mmCIF file of C-alpha atoms and ligand atoms in Angstrom:
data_model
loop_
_atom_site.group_PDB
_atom_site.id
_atom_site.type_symbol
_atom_site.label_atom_id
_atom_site.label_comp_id
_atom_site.label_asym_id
_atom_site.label_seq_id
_atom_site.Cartn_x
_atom_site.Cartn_y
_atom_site.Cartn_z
ATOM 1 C CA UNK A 1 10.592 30.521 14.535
ATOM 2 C CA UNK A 2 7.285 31.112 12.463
ATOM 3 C CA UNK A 3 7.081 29.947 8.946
ATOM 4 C CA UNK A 4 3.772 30.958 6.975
ATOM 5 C CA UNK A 5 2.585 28.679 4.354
ATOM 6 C CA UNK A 6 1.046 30.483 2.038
ATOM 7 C CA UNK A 7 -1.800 29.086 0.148
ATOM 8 C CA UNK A 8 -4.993 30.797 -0.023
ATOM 9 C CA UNK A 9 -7.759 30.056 2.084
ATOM 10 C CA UNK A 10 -5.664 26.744 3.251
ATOM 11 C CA UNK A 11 -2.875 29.259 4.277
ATOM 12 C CA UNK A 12 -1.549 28.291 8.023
ATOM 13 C CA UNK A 13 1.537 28.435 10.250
ATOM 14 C CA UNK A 14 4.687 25.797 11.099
ATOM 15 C CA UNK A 15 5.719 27.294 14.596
ATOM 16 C CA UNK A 16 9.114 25.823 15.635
ATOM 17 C CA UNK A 17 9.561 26.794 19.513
ATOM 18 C CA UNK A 18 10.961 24.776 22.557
ATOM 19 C CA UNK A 19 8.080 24.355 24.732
ATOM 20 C CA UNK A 20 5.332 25.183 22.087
ATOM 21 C CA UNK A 21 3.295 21.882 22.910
ATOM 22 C CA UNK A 22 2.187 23.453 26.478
ATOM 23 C CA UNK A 23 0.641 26.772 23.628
ATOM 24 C CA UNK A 24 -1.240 24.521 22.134
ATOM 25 C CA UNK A 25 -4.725 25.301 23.640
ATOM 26 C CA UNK A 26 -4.152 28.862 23.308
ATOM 27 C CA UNK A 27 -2.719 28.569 19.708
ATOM 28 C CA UNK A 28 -5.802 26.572 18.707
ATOM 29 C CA UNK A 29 -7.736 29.356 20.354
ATOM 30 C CA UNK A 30 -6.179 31.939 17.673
ATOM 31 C CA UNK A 31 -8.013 30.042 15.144
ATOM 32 C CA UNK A 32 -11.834 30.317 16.210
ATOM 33 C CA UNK A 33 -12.525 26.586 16.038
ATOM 34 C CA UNK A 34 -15.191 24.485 17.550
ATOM 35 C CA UNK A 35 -14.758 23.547 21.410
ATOM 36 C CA UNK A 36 -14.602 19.869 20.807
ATOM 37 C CA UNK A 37 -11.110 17.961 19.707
ATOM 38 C CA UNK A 38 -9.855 14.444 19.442
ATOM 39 C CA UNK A 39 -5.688 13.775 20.115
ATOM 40 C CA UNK A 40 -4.890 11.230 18.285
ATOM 41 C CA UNK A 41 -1.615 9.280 19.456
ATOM 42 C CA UNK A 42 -0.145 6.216 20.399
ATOM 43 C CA UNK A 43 0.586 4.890 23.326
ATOM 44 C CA UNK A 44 4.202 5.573 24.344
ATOM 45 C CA UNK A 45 3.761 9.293 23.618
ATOM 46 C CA UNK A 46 0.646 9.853 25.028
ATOM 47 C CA UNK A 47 2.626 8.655 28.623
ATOM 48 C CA UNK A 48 5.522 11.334 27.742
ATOM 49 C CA UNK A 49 3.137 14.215 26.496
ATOM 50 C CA UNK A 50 -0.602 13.517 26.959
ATOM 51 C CA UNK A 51 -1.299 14.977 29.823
ATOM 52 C CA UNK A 52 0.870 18.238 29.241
ATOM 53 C CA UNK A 53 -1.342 18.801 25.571
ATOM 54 C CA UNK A 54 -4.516 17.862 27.162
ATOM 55 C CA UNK A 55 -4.167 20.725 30.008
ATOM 56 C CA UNK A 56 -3.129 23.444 28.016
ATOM 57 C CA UNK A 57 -6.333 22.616 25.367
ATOM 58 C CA UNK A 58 -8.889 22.128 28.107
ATOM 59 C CA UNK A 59 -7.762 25.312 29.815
ATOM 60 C CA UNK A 60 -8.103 27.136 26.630
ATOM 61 C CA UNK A 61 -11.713 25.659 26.743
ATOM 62 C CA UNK A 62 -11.609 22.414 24.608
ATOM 63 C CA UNK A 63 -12.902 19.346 25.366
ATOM 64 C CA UNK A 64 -10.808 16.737 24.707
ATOM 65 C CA UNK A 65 -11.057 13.049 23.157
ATOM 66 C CA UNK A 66 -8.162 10.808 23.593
ATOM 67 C CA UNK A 67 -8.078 8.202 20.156
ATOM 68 C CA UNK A 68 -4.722 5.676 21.106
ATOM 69 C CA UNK A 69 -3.555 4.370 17.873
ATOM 70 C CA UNK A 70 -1.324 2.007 17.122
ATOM 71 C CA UNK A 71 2.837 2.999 17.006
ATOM 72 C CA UNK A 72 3.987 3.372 13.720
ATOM 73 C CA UNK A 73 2.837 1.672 10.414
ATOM 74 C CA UNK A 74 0.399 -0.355 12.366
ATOM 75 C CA UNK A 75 -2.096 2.669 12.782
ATOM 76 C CA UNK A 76 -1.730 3.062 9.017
ATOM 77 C CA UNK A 77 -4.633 0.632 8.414
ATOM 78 C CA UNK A 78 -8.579 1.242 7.403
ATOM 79 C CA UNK A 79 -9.218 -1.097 10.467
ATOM 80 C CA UNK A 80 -7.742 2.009 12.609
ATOM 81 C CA UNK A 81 -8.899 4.736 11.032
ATOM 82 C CA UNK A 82 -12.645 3.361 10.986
ATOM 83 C CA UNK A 83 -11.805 3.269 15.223
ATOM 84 C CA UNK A 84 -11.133 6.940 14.939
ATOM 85 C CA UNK A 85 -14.235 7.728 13.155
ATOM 86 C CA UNK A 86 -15.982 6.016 15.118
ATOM 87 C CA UNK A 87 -14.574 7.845 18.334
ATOM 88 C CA UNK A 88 -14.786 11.356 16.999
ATOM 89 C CA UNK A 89 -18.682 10.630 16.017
ATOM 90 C CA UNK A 90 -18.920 9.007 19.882
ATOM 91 C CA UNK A 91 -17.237 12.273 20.975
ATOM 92 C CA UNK A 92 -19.766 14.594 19.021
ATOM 93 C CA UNK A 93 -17.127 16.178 16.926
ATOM 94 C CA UNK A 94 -18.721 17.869 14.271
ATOM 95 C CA UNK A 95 -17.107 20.382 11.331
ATOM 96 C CA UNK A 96 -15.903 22.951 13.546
ATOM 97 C CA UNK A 97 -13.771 20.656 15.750
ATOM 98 C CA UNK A 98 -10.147 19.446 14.973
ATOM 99 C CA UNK A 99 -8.371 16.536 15.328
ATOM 100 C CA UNK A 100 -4.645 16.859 16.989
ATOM 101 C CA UNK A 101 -1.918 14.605 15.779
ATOM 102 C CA UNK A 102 0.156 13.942 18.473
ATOM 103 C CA UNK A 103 3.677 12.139 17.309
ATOM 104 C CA UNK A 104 5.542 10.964 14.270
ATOM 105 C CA UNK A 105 4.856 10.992 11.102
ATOM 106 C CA UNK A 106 2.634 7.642 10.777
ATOM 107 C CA UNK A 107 0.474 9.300 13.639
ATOM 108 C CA UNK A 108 0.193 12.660 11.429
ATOM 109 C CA UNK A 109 -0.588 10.585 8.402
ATOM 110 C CA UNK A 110 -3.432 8.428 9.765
ATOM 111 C CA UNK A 111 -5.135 10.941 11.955
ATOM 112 C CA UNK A 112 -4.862 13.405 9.223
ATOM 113 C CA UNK A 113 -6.588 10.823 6.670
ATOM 114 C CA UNK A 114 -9.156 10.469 9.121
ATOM 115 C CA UNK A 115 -9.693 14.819 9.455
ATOM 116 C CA UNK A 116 -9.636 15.066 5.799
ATOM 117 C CA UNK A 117 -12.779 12.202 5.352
ATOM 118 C CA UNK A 118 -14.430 12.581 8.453
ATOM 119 C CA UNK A 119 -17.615 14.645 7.807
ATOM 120 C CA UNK A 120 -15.750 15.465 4.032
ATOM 121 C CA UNK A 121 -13.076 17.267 6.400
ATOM 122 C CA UNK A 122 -12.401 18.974 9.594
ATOM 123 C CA UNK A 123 -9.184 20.594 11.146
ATOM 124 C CA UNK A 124 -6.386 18.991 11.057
ATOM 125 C CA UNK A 125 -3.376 20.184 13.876
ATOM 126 C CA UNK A 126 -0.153 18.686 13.582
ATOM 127 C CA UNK A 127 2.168 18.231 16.740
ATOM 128 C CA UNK A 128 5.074 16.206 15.425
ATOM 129 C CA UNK A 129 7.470 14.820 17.991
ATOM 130 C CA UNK A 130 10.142 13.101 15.763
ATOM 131 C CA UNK A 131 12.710 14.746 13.529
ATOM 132 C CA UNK A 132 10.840 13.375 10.757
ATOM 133 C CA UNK A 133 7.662 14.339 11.319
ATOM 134 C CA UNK A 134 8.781 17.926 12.269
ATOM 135 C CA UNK A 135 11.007 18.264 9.077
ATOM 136 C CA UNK A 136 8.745 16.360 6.365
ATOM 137 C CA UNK A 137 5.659 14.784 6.981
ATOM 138 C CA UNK A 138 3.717 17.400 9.591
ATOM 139 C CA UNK A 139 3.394 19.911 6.930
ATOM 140 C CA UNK A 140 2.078 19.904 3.206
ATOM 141 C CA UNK A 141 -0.650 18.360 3.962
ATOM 142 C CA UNK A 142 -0.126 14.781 2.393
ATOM 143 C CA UNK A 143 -2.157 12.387 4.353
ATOM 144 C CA UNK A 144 -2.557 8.155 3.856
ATOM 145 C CA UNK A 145 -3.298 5.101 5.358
ATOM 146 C CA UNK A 146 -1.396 1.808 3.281
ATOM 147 C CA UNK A 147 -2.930 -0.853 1.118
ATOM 148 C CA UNK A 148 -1.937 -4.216 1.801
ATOM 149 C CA UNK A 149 -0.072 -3.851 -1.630
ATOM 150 C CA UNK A 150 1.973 -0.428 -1.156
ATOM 151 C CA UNK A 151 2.151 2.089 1.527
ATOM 152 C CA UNK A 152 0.322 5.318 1.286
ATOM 153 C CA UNK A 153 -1.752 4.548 -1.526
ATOM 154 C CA UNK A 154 -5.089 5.439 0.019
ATOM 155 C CA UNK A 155 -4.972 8.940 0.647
ATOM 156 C CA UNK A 156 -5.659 12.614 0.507
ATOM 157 C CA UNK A 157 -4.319 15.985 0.436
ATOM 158 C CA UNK A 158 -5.543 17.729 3.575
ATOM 159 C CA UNK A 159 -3.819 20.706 4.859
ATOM 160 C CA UNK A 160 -2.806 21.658 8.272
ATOM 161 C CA UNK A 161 -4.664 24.327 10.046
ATOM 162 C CA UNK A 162 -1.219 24.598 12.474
ATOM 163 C CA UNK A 163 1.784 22.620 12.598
ATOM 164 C CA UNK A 164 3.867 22.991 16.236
ATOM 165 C CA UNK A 165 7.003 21.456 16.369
ATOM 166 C CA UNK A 166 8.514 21.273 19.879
ATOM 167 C CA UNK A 167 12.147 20.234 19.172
ATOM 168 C CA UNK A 168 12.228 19.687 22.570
ATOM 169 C CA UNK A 169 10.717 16.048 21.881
ATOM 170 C CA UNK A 170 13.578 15.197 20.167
ATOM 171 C CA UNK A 171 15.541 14.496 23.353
ATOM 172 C CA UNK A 172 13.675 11.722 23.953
ATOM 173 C CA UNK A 173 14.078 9.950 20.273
ATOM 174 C CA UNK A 174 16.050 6.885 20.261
ATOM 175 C CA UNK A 175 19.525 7.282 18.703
ATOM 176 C CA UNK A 176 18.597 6.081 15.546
ATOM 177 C CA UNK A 177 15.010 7.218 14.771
ATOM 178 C CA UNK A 178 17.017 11.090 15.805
ATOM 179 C CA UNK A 179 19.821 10.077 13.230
ATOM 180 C CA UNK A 180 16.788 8.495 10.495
ATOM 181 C CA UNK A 181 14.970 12.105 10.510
ATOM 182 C CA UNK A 182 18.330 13.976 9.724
ATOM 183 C CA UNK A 183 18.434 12.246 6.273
ATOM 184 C CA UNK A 184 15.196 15.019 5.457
ATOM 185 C CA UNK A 185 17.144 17.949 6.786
ATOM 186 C CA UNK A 186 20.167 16.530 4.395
ATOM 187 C CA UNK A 187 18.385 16.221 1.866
ATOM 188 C CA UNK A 188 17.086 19.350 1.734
ATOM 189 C CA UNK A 189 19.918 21.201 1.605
ATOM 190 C CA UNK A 190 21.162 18.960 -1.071
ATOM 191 C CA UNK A 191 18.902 20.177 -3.538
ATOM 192 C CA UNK A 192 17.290 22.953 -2.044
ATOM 193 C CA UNK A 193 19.843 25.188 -0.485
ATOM 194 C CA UNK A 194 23.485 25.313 -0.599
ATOM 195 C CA UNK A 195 24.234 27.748 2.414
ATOM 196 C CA UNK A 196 21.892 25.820 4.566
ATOM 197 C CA UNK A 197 23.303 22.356 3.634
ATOM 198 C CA UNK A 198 26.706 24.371 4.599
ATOM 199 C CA UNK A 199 25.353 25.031 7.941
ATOM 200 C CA UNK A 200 24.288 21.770 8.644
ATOM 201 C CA UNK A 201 27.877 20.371 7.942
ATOM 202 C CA UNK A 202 29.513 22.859 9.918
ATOM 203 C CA UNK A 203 27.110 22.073 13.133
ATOM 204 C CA UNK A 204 26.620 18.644 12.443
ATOM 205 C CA UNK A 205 28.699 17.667 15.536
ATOM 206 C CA UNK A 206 26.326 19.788 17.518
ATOM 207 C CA UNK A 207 23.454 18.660 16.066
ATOM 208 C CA UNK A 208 23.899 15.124 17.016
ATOM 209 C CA UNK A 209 24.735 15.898 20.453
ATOM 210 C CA UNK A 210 21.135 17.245 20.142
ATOM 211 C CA UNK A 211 22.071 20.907 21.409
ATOM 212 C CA UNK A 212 18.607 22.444 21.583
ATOM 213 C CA UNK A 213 19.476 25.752 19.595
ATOM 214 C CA UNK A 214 21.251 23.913 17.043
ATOM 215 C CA UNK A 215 18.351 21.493 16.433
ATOM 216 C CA UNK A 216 15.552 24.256 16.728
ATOM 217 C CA UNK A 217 17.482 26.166 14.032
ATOM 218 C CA UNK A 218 18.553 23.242 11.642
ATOM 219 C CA UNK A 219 14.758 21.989 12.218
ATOM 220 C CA UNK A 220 13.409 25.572 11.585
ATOM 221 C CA UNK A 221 15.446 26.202 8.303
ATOM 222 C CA UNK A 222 13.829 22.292 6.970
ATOM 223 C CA UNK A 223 10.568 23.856 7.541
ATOM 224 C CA UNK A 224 11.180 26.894 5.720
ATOM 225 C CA UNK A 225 12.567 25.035 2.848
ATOM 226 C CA UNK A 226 9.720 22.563 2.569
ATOM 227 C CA UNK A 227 7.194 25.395 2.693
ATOM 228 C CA UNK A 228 8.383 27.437 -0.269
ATOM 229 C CA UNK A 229 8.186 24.291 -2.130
ATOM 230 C CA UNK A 230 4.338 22.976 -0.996
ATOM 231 C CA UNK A 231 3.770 27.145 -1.662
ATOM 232 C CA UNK A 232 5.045 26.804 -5.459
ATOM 233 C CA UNK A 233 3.510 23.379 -6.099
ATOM 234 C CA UNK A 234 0.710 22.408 -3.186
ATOM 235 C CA UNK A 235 -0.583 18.936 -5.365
ATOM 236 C CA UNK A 236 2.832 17.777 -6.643
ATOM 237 C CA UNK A 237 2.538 18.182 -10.417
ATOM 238 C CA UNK A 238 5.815 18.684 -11.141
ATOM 239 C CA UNK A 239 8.102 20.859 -8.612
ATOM 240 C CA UNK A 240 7.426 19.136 -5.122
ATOM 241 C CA UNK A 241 9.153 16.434 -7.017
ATOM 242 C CA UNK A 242 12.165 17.768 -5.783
ATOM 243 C CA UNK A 243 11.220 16.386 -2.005
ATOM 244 C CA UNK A 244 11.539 12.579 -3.728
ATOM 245 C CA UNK A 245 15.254 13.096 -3.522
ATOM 246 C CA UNK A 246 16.986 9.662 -2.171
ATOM 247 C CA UNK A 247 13.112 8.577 -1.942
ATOM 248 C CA UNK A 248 13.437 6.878 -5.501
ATOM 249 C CA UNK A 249 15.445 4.248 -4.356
ATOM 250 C CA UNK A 250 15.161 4.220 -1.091
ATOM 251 C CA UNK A 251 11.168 3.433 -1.064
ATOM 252 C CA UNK A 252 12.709 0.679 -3.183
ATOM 253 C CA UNK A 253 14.962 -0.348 -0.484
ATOM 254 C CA UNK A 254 12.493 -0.384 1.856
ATOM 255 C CA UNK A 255 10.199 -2.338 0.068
ATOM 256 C CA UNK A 256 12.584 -5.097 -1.368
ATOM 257 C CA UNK A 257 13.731 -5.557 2.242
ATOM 258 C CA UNK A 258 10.150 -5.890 3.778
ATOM 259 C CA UNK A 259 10.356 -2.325 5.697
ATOM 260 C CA UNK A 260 12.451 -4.499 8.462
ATOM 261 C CA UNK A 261 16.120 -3.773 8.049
ATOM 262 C CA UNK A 262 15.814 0.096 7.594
ATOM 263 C CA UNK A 263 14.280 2.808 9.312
ATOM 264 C CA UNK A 264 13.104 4.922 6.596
ATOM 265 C CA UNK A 265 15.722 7.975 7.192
ATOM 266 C CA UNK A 266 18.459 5.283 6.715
ATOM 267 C CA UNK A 267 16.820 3.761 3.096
ATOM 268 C CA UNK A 268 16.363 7.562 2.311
ATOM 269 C CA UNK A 269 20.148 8.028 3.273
ATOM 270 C CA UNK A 270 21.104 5.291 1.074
ATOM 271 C CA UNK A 271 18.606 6.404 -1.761
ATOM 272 C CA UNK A 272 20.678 9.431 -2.040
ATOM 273 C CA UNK A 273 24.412 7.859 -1.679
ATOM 274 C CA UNK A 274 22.836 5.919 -5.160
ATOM 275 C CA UNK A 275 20.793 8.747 -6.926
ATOM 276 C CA UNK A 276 24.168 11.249 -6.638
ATOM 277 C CA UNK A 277 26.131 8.616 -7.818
ATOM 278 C CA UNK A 278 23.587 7.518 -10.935
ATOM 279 C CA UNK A 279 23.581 11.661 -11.498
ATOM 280 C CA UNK A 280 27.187 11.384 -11.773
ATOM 281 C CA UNK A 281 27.207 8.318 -14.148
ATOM 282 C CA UNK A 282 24.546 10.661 -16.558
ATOM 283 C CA UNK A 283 27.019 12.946 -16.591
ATOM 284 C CA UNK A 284 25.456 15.406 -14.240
ATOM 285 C CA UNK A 285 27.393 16.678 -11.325
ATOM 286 C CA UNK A 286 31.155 16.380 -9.773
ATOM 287 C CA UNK A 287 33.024 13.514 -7.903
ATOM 288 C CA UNK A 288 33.283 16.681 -5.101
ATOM 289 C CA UNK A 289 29.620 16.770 -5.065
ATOM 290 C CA UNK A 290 28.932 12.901 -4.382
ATOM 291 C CA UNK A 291 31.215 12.852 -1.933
ATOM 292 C CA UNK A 292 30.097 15.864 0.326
ATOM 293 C CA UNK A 293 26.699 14.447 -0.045
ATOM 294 C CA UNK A 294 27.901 11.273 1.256
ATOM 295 C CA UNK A 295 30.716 12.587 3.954
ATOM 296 C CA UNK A 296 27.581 14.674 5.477
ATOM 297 C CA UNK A 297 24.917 11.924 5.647
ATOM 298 C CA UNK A 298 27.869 9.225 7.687
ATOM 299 C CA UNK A 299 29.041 12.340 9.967
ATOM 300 C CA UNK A 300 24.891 12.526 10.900
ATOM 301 C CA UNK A 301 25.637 8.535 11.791
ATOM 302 C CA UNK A 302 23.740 7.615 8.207
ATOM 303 C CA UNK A 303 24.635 4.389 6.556
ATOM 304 C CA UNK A 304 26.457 5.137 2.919
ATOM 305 C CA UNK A 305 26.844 1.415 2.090
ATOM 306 C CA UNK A 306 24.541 -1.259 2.239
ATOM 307 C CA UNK A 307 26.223 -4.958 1.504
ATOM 308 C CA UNK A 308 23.966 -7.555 0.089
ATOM 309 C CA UNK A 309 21.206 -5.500 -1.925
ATOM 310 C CA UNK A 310 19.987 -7.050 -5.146
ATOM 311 C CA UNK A 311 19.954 -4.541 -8.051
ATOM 312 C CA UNK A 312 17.229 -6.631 -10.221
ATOM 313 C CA UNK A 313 14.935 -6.652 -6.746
ATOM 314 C CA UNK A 314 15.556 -3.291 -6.132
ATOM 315 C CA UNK A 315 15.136 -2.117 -9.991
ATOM 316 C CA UNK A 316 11.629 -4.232 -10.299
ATOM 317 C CA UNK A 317 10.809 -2.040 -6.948
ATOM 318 C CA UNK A 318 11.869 1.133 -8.735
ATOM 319 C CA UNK A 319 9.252 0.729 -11.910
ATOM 320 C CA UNK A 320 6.237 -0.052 -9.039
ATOM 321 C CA UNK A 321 6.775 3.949 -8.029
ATOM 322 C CA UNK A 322 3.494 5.230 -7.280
ATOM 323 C CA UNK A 323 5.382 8.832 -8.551
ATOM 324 C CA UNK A 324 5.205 7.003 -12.370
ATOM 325 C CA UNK A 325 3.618 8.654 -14.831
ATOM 326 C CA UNK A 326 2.398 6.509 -17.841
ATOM 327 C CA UNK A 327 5.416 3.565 -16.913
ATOM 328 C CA UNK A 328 7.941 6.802 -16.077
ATOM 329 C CA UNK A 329 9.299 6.971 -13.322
ATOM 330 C CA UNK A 330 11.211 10.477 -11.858
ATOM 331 C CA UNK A 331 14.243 10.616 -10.904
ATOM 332 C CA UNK A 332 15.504 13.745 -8.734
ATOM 333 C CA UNK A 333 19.095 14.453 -9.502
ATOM 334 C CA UNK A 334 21.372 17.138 -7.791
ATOM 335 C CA UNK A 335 24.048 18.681 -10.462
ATOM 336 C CA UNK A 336 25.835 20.723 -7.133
ATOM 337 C CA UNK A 337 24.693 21.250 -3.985
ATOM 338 C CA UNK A 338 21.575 23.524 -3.927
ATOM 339 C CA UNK A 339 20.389 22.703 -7.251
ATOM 340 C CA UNK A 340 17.874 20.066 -8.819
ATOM 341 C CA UNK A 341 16.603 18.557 -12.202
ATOM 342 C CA UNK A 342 14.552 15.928 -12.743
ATOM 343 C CA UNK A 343 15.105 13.252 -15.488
ATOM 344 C CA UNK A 344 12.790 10.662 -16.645
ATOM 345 C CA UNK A 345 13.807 7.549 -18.294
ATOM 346 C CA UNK A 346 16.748 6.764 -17.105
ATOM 347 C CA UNK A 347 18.764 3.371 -18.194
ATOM 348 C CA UNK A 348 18.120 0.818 -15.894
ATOM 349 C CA UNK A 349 21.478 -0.432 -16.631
ATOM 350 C CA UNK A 350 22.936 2.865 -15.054
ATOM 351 C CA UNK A 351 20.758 2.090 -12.071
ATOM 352 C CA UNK A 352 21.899 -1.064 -11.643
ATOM 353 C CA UNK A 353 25.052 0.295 -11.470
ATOM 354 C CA UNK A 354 24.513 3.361 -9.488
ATOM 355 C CA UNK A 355 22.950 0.550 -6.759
ATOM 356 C CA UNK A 356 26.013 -1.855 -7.046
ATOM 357 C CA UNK A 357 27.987 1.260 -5.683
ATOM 358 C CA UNK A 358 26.126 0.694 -2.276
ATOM 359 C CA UNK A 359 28.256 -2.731 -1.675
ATOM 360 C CA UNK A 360 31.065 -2.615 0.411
HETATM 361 N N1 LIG B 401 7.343 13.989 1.824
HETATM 362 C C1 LIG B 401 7.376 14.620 0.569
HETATM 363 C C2 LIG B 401 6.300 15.613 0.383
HETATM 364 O O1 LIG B 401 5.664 16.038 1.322
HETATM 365 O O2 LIG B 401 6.031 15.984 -0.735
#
């Protein structure tokens, strides 16, 4: 599947193909970039798919530079990305080369910090090999690195020049970091699409068993869905809002419970168990609704309830959002499935509540 984001000059494509990370070299070759390029990658998947990447780019012509990060939140650091800079400069990459993010989404975000400052920006490629990555943070062109206060403060917005998703990958994703990148594709439908949210509940079974159709399509559709809303609303002013559903409170969650006891698919999971049921306590929405959200998130193997979770904490999290505007914070709600509005300054006493429906 090919999805075009369209935007301008920065316009580029989200290919979703078994297979596509041996097309890389020649896909890179479509663009008429410089011969040099750094992958950028950790450890773990540079064993599984290093060597596959860097043969199809360097018989397409590119050099290649091999920058091992970090795994997850640990590359997120300045420390890190000051390595990479100095490895692309060692390497001779200039402003026609690109950088290639090779694995989840903390990979994509660092390595695509460092292609957005390096020389005031070079290409970025994105080659996502988690769920998450492949459904969320690959594409739209968000890019950070944390502060030792809050993550993904330091940052930029740096788009893609390709995003390849190779749902292949996805076969070798632990159990839960598979089930954690499912809460994207759920949410997504939730407020984005009705028929696809359908479709995901009717394969769901399938989806989990990782049949590779199922999951190219179901990852393929998230793409699509993602685009038309980074197309409509590229710098998040208002619309791409909408992709903060469950994220409200579950960055919260995360937070209050030192980013240890959740993967973040499973805080975004619970985010949205909470935000449907504060949308139902404003009035906004059906009983029907809440629960399909909720039935569909624990058939993807999702946690719905999370015993032991203190409101206050959680609330004091909530007003720290770096989505507040002036003090407000956003809240994404869904009235039915397939539908969104947003709603500022809501009670914190209905929050409290809509959180002290997580306990057992
Ligand atoms: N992950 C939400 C966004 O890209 O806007």
């Amino acid at each position: 599947m090919i999805i075009p984001v369209n935007l301008g000059s920065r316009s580029y494509r989200i290919i979703v193909e078994s297979g596509a990370l041996d097309t890389v070299g020649a896909r890179l070759a479509e663009l008429r970039v410089g011969s040099r390029t750094a992958l950028v990658s950790d450890a773990a998947i540079l064993r599984l798919y290093g060597k596959a990447v860097g043969r199809s780019l360097e018989s397409a012509g590119f050099t290649v530079t091999t920058v091992e990060v970090p795994a997850g939140e640990a590359a997120k650091t300045l420390a890190v990305a000051e390595r990479c800079w100095d490895a692309l400069l060692a390497a001779g990459l200039d402003r026609t080369s690109t950088v290639l993010a090779l694995g989840g989404g903390a990979v994509g975000d660092v390595a695509g910090f460092v292609a957005a400052t390096y020389m005031r920006g070079v290409n970025i490629v994105q080659l996502p090999t988690t769920v998450l990555a492949m459904v969320d943070a690959s594409s739209g062109g968000k890019t950070a690195i944390n502060h030792p206060t809050a993550k993904n403060l330091i940052g930029a917005f740096h788009q893609p020049r390709l995003v390849l998703c190779d749902p292949t990958t996805t076969r070798t994703l632990s159990q839960r970091e598979f089930s954690s990148g499912l809460a994207e594709i759920v949410k997504h439908g939730i407020v984005l699409d009705a028929a696809y949210f359908a479709e995901v509940e009717r394969d769901a079974a399938a989806l989990c068993a990782r049949d590779l159709p199922v999951v190219e399509r179901i990852i393929g559709g998230s793409c699509r869905l993602k685009a038309g809303i980074v197309e409509r609303d590229e710098r998040e002013s208002e619309l791409r809002h909408v992709l903060n559903y469950g994220h409200t409170i579950g960055h919260a969650l995360e937070a209050v419970t030192g980013y240890a006891r959740f993967a973040h698919g499973e805080a975004v999971a619970l985010g949205i168990v909470a935000e449907a049921r504060l949308a139902r306590r404003l009035g906004i929405g059906s009983d029907e609704t809440v629960a399909r959200q909720e039935r569909l998130l624990a058939s993807v193997g999702l946690p719905v309830r999370a015993p032991a979770i203190d409101a206050d904490e959680v609330l004091a999290a909530i007003t720290r959002d770096k989505k507040a505007r002036d003090g407000r914070v956003p809240f994404v709600l869904a009235p039915r499935i397939g539908a969104f509005q947003l709603a500022y300054d809501v009670s914190p006493d209905l929050i409290r509540a809509a959180l002290r429906e997580l306990g057992p």
